[in-house]
CSV table of C-alpha atoms in Angstrom, one decimal:
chain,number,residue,atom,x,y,z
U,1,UNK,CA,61.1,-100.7,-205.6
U,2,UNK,CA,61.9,-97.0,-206.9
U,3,UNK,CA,61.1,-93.7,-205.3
U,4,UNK,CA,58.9,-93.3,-208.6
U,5,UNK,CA,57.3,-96.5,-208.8
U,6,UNK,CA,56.4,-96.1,-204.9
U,7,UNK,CA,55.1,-92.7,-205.5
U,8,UNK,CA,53.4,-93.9,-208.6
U,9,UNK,CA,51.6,-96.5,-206.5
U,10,UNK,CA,50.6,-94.2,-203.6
U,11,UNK,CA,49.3,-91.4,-205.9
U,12,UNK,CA,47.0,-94.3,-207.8
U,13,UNK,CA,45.6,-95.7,-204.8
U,14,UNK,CA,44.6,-92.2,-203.0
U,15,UNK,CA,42.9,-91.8,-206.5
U,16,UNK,CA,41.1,-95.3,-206.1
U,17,UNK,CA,40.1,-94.4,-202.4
U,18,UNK,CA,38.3,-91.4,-203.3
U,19,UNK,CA,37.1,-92.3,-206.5
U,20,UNK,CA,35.7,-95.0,-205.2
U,21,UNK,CA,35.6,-94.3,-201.6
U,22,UNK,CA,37.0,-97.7,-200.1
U,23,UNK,CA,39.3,-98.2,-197.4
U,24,UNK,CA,42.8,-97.7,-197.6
U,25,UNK,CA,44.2,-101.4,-197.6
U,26,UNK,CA,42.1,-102.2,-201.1
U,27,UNK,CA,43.0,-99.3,-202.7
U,28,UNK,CA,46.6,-100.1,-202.2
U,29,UNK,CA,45.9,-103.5,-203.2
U,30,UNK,CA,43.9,-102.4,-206.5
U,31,UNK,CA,46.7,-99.7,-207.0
U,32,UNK,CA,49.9,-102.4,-206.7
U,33,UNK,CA,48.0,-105.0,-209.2
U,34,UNK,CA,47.2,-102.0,-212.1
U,35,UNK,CA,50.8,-101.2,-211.8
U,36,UNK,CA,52.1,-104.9,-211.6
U,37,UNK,CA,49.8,-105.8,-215.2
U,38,UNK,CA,50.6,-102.7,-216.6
U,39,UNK,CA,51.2,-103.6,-220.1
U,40,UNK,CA,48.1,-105.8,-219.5
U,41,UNK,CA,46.0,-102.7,-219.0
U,42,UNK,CA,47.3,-100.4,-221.6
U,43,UNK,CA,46.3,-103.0,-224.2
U,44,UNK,CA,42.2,-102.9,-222.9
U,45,UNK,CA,42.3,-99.2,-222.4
U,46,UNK,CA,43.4,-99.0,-225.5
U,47,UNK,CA,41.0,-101.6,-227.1
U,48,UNK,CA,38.0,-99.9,-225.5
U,49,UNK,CA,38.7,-96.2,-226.2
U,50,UNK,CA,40.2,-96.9,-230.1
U,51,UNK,CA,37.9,-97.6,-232.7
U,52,UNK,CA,38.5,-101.4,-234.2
U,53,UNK,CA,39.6,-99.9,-237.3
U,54,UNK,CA,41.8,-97.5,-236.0
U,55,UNK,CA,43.7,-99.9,-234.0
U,56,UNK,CA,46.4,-101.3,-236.1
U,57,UNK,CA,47.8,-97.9,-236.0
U,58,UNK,CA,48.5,-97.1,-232.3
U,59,UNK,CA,52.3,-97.9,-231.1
U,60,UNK,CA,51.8,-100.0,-228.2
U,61,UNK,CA,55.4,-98.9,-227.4
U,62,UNK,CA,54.4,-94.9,-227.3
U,63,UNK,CA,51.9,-95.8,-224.2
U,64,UNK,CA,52.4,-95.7,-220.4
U,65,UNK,CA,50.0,-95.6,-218.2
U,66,UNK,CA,51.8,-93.0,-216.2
U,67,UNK,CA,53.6,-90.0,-217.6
């Protein structure tokens, strides 16, 4: 994996463990499995934050989940 994507992954799951406040192994675990369906979980953020009208005009291909 890449320096990013590792860094990615560890900033996402210290946000899940105190978010949350579970142990350090799931929040890794959650972390690695939002970044592995990425695309997955753009498309349902996106579904449940846009209006159903509105959605036709979002670029899927302008989206990341990180920046």
């Amino acid at each position: 994996m890449e320096r990013t994507t590792l860094s990615q992954l560890m900033y996402l799951s210290w946000e899940i463990q105190r978010s949350r406040k579970c142990s350090r192994s799931r929040a890794l675990l959650s972390a690695w499995i939002i970044k592995a369906n990425e695309e997955i979980m753009i498309y349902h953020l996106v579904k449940k934050r846009v209006q159903s009208k509105d959605l036709h005009r979002v670029k899927p291909q302008g989206l990341t989940l990180f920046q």
